[in-house]
Amino acid sequence: MDVKESIQKRRSVRAYKDRDVSDSLINELIEAARLAPSGNNIQPWKFFVVKNTETKKKLKTNKAFYNDFVYEASVIIICCADPNEYVKKKGRDSGNEMRAVRDLSLAAAFLVLRATELGLGTCFVGWIDQEKIKEVLNIPGHYIVPYVIPVGYPDGEPRYKETKGRDEIILQNQNI
Ligand SMILES: Cc1cc2nc3c(=O)[nH]c(=O)nc-3n(C[C@H](O)[C@H](O)[C@H](O)COP(=O)(O)O)c2cc1C
């Protein structure tokens, strides 16, 4: 599968087969994220990989995620960004939350595209309680957790989605 096909095939998958995703595949996903671009090459991303049933149960008990399908995935990747990296490495004292989320999201996009290529289903899930997640997983308080990504083998077809046409997303159309 090439990048074009992966982009076309990727969909939000919210139902997963009862089948484990291997560690070597998880490593492939993290590797795709690791190679992403970032402003000033800061690479502010951190990923907490949840596989353990007990940990999933703890997250569920604490209502860390509001979508129940998240707990059903073989793996849940907690996507974090450390805004302090820009202070430490570049002395920037404002705008770091935006930078951190921006850079993390590029890495996360690489991750989900690689997952698609590997036959895995993913979904960005932002309907979460980031403070609860940090508390349960002992993630540093200043990290930002904008979303998590459940990963599993897709069960069924994704729902229909509408997409905007080119005319709706291109601001200047004269030369195209
Ligand atoms: C940042 C972000 C947060 C999202 N949060 C949720 C969520 O909390 N729950 C959910 O079911 N889907 C969530 N989605 C998935 C979107 O609903 C989905 O991407 C959109 O409907 C387009 O469908 P597609 O991903 O299949 O192309 C989120 C997507 C993004 C990019």
Short mmCIF file of N, CA, C and O and ligand atoms in Angstrom, two decimals, residues 10-14 67 69 123-128 146-147 158-159 161, ligand 1:
data_model
loop_
_atom_site.label_atom_id
_atom_site.label_comp_id
_atom_site.label_asym_id
_atom_site.label_seq_id
_atom_site.Cartn_x
_atom_site.Cartn_y
_atom_site.Cartn_z
N ARG A 10 -7.76 5.06 5.27
CA ARG A 10 -7.88 5.33 6.70
C ARG A 10 -9.27 5.84 7.05
O ARG A 10 -9.76 6.75 6.43
N ARG A 11 -9.88 5.22 8.02
CA ARG A 11 -11.17 5.68 8.54
C ARG A 11 -11.15 5.52 10.05
O ARG A 11 -10.35 4.76 10.57
N SER A 12 -12.03 6.20 10.72
CA SER A 12 -12.13 6.00 12.16
C SER A 12 -12.79 4.65 12.42
O SER A 12 -13.92 4.42 11.97
N VAL A 13 -12.08 3.79 13.10
CA VAL A 13 -12.59 2.45 13.40
C VAL A 13 -12.99 2.41 14.86
O VAL A 13 -12.18 2.69 15.75
N ARG A 14 -14.27 2.06 15.09
CA ARG A 14 -14.78 2.10 16.46
C ARG A 14 -15.24 0.74 16.96
O ARG A 14 -15.89 0.64 18.00
N ASN A 67 -16.00 7.26 25.43
CA ASN A 67 -16.46 6.31 24.41
C ASN A 67 -16.07 4.90 24.85
O ASN A 67 -14.88 4.59 24.97
N PHE A 69 -16.00 2.15 23.32
CA PHE A 69 -15.24 1.31 22.37
C PHE A 69 -13.73 1.42 22.61
O PHE A 69 -12.98 0.52 22.26
N CYS A 123 -8.65 5.25 15.78
CA CYS A 123 -9.57 6.38 15.84
C CYS A 123 -8.97 7.45 16.75
O CYS A 123 -8.50 7.12 17.86
N PHE A 124 -8.93 8.68 16.30
CA PHE A 124 -8.55 9.76 17.21
C PHE A 124 -9.73 9.93 18.18
O PHE A 124 -10.88 10.02 17.75
N VAL A 125 -9.45 9.95 19.47
CA VAL A 125 -10.52 10.13 20.45
C VAL A 125 -10.16 11.28 21.39
O VAL A 125 -9.27 11.15 22.23
N GLY A 126 -10.88 12.38 21.21
CA GLY A 126 -10.62 13.55 22.03
C GLY A 126 -11.61 13.73 23.17
O GLY A 126 -11.44 14.61 24.02
N TRP A 127 -12.63 12.87 23.20
CA TRP A 127 -13.65 12.97 24.25
C TRP A 127 -13.16 12.17 25.46
O TRP A 127 -13.55 11.02 25.67
N ILE A 128 -12.27 12.78 26.18
CA ILE A 128 -11.55 12.10 27.25
C ILE A 128 -11.41 13.05 28.44
O ILE A 128 -11.60 14.25 28.31
N PRO A 146 -4.16 15.66 24.31
CA PRO A 146 -5.32 16.15 23.54
C PRO A 146 -6.25 15.04 23.06
O PRO A 146 -7.43 15.28 22.81
N TYR A 147 -5.70 13.83 22.91
CA TYR A 147 -6.51 12.70 22.42
C TYR A 147 -5.75 11.41 22.67
O TYR A 147 -4.55 11.42 22.97
N PRO A 158 -16.54 0.91 8.42
CA PRO A 158 -16.76 2.22 9.04
C PRO A 158 -18.03 2.88 8.50
O PRO A 158 -18.50 2.53 7.43
N ARG A 159 -18.57 3.84 9.29
CA ARG A 159 -19.81 4.49 8.87
C ARG A 159 -19.55 5.46 7.70
O ARG A 159 -18.42 5.89 7.47
N LYS A 161 -19.20 8.70 5.53
CA LYS A 161 -18.83 10.07 5.91
C LYS A 161 -18.92 11.01 4.72
O LYS A 161 -18.64 10.62 3.59
C1 LIG B 1 -8.86 15.45 17.11
C2 LIG B 1 -9.96 14.44 16.87
C3 LIG B 1 -10.75 14.04 17.93
C4 LIG B 1 -11.74 13.09 17.72
N1 LIG B 1 -12.47 12.66 18.79
C5 LIG B 1 -13.35 11.64 18.64
C6 LIG B 1 -14.03 11.10 19.78
O1 LIG B 1 -13.87 11.54 20.91
N2 LIG B 1 -14.87 10.06 19.57
C7 LIG B 1 -15.08 9.52 18.33
O2 LIG B 1 -15.83 8.55 18.21
N3 LIG B 1 -14.45 10.01 17.22
C8 LIG B 1 -13.60 11.05 17.36
N4 LIG B 1 -12.92 11.56 16.27
C9 LIG B 1 -13.12 10.95 14.95
C10 LIG B 1 -13.92 11.85 13.99
O3 LIG B 1 -15.27 11.78 14.33
C11 LIG B 1 -13.64 11.38 12.56
O4 LIG B 1 -12.28 11.54 12.25
C12 LIG B 1 -14.48 12.12 11.51
O5 LIG B 1 -15.85 11.87 11.71
C13 LIG B 1 -14.10 11.72 10.09
O6 LIG B 1 -14.23 10.33 9.92
P1 LIG B 1 -12.99 9.42 9.48
O7 LIG B 1 -11.93 9.55 10.56
O8 LIG B 1 -13.54 8.03 9.39
O9 LIG B 1 -12.44 9.92 8.19
C14 LIG B 1 -11.96 12.54 16.43
C15 LIG B 1 -11.15 12.96 15.38
C16 LIG B 1 -10.15 13.89 15.58
C17 LIG B 1 -9.28 14.28 14.43
#
